[in-house]
Short mmCIF file of C-alpha atoms in Angstrom, two decimals:
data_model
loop_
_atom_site.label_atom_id
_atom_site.label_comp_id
_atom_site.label_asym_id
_atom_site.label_seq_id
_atom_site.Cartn_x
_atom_site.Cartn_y
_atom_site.Cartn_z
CA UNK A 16 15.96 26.03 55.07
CA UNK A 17 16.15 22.57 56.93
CA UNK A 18 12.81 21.56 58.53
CA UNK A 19 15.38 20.07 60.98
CA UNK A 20 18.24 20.90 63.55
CA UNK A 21 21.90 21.42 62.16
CA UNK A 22 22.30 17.68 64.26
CA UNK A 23 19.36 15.83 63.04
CA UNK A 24 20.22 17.47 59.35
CA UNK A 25 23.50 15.72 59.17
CA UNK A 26 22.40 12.21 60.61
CA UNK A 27 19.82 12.25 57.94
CA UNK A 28 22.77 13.07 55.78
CA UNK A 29 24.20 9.61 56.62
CA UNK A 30 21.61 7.95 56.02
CA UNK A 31 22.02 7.72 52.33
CA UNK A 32 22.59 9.16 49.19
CA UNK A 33 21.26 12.81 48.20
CA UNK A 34 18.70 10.90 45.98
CA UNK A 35 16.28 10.41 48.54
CA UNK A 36 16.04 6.67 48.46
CA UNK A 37 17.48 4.58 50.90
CA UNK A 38 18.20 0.34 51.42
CA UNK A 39 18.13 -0.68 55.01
CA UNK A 40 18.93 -3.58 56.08
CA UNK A 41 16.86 -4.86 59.45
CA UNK A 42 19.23 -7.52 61.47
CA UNK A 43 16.98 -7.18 64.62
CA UNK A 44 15.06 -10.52 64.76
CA UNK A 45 16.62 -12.37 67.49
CA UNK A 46 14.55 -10.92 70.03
CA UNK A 47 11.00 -11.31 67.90
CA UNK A 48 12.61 -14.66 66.05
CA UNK A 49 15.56 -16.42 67.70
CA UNK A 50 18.94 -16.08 66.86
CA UNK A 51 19.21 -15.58 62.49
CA UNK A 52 22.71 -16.96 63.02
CA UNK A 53 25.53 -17.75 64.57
CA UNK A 54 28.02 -15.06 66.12
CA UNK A 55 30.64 -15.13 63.43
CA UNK A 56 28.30 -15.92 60.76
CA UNK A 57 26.16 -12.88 62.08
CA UNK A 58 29.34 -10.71 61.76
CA UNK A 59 30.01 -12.11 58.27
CA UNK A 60 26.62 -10.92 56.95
CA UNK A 61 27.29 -7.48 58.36
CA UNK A 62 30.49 -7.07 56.57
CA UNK A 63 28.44 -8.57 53.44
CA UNK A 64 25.47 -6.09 53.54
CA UNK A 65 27.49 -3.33 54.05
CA UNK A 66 30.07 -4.28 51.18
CA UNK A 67 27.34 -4.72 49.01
CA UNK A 68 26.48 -0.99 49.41
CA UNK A 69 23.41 -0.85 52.00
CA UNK A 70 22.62 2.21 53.00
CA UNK A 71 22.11 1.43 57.21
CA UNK A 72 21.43 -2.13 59.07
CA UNK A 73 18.84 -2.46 61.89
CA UNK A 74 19.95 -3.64 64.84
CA UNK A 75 19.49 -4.13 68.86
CA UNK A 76 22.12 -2.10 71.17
CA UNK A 77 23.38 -5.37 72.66
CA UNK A 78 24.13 -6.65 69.13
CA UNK A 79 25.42 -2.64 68.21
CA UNK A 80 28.01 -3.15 70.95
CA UNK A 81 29.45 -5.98 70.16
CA UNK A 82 29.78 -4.82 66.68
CA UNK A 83 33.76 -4.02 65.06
CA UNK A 84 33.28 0.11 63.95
CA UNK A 85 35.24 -1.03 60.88
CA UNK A 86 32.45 -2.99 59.53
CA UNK A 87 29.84 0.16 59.73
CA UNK A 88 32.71 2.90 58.08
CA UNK A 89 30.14 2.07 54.74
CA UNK A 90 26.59 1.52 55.96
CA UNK A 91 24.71 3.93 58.69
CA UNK A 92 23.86 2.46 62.07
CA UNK A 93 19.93 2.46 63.67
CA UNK A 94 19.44 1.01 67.10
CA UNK A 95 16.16 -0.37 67.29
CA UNK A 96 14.59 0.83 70.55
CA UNK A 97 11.40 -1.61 71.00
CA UNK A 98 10.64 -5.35 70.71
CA UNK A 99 8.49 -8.17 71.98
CA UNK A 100 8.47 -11.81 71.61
CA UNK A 101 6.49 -14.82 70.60
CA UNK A 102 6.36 -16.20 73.77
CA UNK A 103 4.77 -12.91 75.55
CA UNK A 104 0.33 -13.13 76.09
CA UNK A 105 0.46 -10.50 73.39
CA UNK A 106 3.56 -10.97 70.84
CA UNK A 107 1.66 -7.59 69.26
CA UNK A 108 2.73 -5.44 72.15
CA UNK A 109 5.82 -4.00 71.36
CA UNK A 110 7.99 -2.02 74.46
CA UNK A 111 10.74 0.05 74.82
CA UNK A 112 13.74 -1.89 75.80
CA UNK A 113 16.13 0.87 74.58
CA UNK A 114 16.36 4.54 74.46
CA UNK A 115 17.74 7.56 72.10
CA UNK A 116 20.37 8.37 74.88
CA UNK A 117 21.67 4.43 74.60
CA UNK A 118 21.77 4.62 70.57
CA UNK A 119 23.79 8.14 70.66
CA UNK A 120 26.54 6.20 73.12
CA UNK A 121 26.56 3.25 70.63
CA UNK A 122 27.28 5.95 67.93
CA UNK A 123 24.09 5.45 66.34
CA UNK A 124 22.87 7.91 63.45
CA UNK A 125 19.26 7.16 63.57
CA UNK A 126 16.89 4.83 66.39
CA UNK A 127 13.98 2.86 64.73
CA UNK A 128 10.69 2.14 66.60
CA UNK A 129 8.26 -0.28 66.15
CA UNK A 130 4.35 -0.07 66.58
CA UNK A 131 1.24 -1.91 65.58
CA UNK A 132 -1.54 -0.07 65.44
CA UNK A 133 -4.98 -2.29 65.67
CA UNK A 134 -3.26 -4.00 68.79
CA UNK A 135 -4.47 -4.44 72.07
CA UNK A 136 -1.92 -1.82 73.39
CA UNK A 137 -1.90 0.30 70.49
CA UNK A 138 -2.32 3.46 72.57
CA UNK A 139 0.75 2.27 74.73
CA UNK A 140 2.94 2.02 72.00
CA UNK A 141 1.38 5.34 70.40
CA UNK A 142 2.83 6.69 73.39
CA UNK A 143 6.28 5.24 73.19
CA UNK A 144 6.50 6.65 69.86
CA UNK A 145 5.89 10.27 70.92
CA UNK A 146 7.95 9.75 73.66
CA UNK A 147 10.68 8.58 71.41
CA UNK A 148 10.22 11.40 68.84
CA UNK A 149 10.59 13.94 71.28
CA UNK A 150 13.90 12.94 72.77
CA UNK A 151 15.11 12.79 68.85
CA UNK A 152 14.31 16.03 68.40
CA UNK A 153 16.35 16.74 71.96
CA UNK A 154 19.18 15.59 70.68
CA UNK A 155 19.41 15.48 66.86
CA UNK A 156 18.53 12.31 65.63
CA UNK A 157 16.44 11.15 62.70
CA UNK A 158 13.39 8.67 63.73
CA UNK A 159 12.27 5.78 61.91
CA UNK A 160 8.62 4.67 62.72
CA UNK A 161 8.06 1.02 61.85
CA UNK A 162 4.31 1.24 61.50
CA UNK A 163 2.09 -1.96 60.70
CA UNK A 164 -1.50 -2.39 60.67
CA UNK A 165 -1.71 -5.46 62.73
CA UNK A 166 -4.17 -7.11 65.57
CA UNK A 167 -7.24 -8.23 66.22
CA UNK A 168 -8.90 -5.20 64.99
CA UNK A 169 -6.90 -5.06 61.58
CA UNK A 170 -9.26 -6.90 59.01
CA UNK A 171 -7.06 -6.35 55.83
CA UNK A 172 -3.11 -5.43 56.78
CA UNK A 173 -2.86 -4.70 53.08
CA UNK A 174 -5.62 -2.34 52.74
CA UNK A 175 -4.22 0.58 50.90
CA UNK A 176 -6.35 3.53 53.24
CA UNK A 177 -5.52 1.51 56.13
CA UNK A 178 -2.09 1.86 54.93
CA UNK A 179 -2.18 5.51 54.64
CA UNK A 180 -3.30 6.26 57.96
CA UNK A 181 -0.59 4.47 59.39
CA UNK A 182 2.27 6.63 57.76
CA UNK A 183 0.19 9.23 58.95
CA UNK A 184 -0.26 8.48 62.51
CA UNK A 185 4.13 8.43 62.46
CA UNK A 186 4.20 11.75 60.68
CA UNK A 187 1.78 13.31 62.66
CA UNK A 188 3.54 11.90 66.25
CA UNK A 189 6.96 12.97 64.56
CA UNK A 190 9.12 10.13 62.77
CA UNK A 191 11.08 11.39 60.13
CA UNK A 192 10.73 8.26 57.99
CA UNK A 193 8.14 5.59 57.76
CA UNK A 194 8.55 1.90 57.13
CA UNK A 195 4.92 -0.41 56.84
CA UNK A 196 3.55 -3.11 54.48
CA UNK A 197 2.71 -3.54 51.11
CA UNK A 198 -0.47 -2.87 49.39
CA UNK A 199 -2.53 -4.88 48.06
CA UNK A 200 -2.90 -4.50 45.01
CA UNK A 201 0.35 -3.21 44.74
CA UNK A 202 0.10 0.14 42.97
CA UNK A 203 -2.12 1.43 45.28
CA UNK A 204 1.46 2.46 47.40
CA UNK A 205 1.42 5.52 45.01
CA UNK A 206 -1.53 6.60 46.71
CA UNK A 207 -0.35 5.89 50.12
CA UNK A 208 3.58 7.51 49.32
CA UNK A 209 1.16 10.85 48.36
CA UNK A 210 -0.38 11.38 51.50
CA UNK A 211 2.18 10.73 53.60
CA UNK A 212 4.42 14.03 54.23
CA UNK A 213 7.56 12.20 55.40
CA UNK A 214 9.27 9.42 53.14
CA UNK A 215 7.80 6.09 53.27
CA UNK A 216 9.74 2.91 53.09
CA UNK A 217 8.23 -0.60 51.95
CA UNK A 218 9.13 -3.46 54.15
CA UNK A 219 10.67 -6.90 51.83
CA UNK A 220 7.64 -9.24 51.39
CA UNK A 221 7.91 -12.64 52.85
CA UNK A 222 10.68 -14.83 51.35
CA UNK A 223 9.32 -16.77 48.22
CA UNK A 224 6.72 -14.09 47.68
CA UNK A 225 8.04 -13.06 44.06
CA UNK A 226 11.16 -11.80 42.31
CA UNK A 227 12.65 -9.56 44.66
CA UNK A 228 14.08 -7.06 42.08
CA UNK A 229 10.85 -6.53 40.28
CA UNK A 230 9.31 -5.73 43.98
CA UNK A 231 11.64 -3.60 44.66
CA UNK A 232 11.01 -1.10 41.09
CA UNK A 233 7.35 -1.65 41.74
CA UNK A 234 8.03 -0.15 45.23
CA UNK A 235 10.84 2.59 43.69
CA UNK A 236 7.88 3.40 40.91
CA UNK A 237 5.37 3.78 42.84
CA UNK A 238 7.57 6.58 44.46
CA UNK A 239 8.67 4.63 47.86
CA UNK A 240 11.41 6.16 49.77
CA UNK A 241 13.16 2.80 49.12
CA UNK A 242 13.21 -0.60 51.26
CA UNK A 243 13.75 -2.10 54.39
CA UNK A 244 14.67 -5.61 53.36
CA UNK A 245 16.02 -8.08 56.02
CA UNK A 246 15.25 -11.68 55.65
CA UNK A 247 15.40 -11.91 52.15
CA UNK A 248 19.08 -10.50 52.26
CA UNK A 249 20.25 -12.46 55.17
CA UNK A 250 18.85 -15.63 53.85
CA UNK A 251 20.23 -15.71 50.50
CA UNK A 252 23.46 -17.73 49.95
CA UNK A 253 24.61 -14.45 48.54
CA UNK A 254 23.84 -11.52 50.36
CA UNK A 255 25.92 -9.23 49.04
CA UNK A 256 24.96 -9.67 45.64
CA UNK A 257 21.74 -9.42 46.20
CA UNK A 258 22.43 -5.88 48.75
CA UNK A 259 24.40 -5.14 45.31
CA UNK A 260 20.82 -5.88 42.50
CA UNK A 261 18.88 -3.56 45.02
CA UNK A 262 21.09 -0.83 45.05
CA UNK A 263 21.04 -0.83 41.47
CA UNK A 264 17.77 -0.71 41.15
CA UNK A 265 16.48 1.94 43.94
CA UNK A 266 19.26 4.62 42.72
CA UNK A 267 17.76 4.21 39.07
CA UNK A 268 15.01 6.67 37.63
CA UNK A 269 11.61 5.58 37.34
CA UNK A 270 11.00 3.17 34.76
CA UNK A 271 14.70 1.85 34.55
CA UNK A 272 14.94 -1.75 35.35
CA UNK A 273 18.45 -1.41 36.74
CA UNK A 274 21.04 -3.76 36.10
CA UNK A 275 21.42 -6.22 38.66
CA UNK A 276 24.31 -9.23 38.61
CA UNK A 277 22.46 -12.17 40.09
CA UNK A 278 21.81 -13.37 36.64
CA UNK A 279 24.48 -11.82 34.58
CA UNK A 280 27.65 -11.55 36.53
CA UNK A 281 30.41 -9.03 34.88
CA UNK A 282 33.28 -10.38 36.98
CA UNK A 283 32.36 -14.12 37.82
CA UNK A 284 30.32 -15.01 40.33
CA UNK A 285 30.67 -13.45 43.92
CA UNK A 286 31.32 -16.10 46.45
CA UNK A 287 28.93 -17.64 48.74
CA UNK A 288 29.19 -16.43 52.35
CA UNK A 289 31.24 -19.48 54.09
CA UNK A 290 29.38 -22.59 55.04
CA UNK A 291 28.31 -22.24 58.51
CA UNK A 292 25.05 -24.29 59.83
CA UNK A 293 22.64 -21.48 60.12
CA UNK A 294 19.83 -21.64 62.63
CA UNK A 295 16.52 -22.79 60.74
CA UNK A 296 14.18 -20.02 59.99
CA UNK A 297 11.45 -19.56 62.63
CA UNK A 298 7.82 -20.60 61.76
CA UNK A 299 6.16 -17.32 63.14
CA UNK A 300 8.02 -15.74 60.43
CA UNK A 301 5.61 -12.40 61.24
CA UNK A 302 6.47 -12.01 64.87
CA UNK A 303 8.98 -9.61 64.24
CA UNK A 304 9.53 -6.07 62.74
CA UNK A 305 9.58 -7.20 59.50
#
């Protein structure tokens, strides 16, 4: 039997495929990171993401609303509910500027929310989280904890037992899934993935940290839940391709490398998103969820 409600069971459902691994796409950094792109060039990477076979996008309910339904009718929908920005004393102290009742009128099938434990208002945002988790369970709808060691009391964000208490602290205060960091060294996520008793999801890596495939079977090997990849997606010149290499690789067994197209393209090469002047990429590339 279901651990959860008939409602919450088929949100989870839409999520992503029956394997248990899942690619989401974050698109929420405008409020952490100033605008990613324009408006029609935002739109465009939607529809590119979600042709490309990702699994949900990540977004704010001002940007949900103004989305076309048509573009979602392939990819699941999470309304992020908190967010800070750089400019704030404290750009650690996440809020709640949304709730589960605005994300089920936007259609949503699952709310995300982010908190950083080792920050100054760690136990604030500990109790946004609860507060969150129980109004999911209210109404049926899967949670998704982002949960990051990060503040002044956070020595090592990579530490792999740091790590595991994290995914902990979202299982224990009710999130159905978990996104945080990488370890370091890297295998040491098996360890973290086995304590945790609710899937755990591995955010990107910082763009230029490595090939992004590889990452991603280090992450599906070490038995990850899958990814939550969202500025090395939206700031490749082919998105969708590289939506398409991830896929591949996640819904692979263990061990498989997956065949991905970037390289080796089977029906010429998929064209490049068109050429709109992007907004330049933000220095405080950490001040957001991911």
């Amino acid at each position: 039997m279901s651990r959860w409600s008939p409602g919450k069971n088929l949100r989870i459902s839409r999520l992503g495929p029956q394997d248990g691994r899942y690619l989401f796409v974050p698109m929420d950094h405008s409020l952490a990171d100033g605008p990613i792109a324009g408006e029609q060039r935002f739109h465009e990477l939607v529809r590119e993401v979600v042709a490309g076979g990702a699994d949900a996008v990540v977004v704010h309910k001002g940007r949900a609303r103004g989305l076309d339904p048509a573009m979602l009718r392939g990819s699941a929908l999470i309304v992020h509910l908190s967010g800070s920005t750089p400019h704030a004393r404290d750009a650690d102290a996440k809020v709640l500027v949304g709730s589960v009742e605005d994300a089920l009128q936007l259609g949503a099938d699952a709310v995300s929310v982010h908190v950083n434990v080792g920050s100054d208002t760690e136990a604030e945002q500990l109790a946004d989280l609860g507060t969150v988790a129980s109004a999911c369970e209210r109404w049926g709808v899967p949670l998704l904890a982002m949960v990051y060691p990060r503040g002044p009391r956070i020595a090592d964000p990579h530490d792999p037992a740091t790590l595991a208490h994290v995914v902990n602290i979202a299982a224990d205060l009710g999130a159905d899934l978990v996104k945080t960091t990488w370890s370091a060294p890297f295998d040491a996520m098996a360890d973290v993935v086995a304590s945790s008793p609710i899937p755990v999801l591995v955010a990107g890596g910082p763009r230029g940290s490595g090939d992004l495939m590889d990452y991603a079977r280090s992450a599906r090997d070490a038995g990850c839940a899958g990814l939550a990849v969202g500025r090395r997606i939206f700031q490749h010149p082919q998105p969708r391709v590289v939506v398409q290499d991830l896929v591949a690789v996640l819904h692979c067994p263990a061990g498989d490398p997956g065949r991905v197209l970037t390289e080796v393209p089977t029906a010429g090469p998929v064209p490049a998103l068109p050429s709109v002047s992007p907004f330049p990429s933000p220095s405080h590339a950490l001040a957001g969820s991911r």
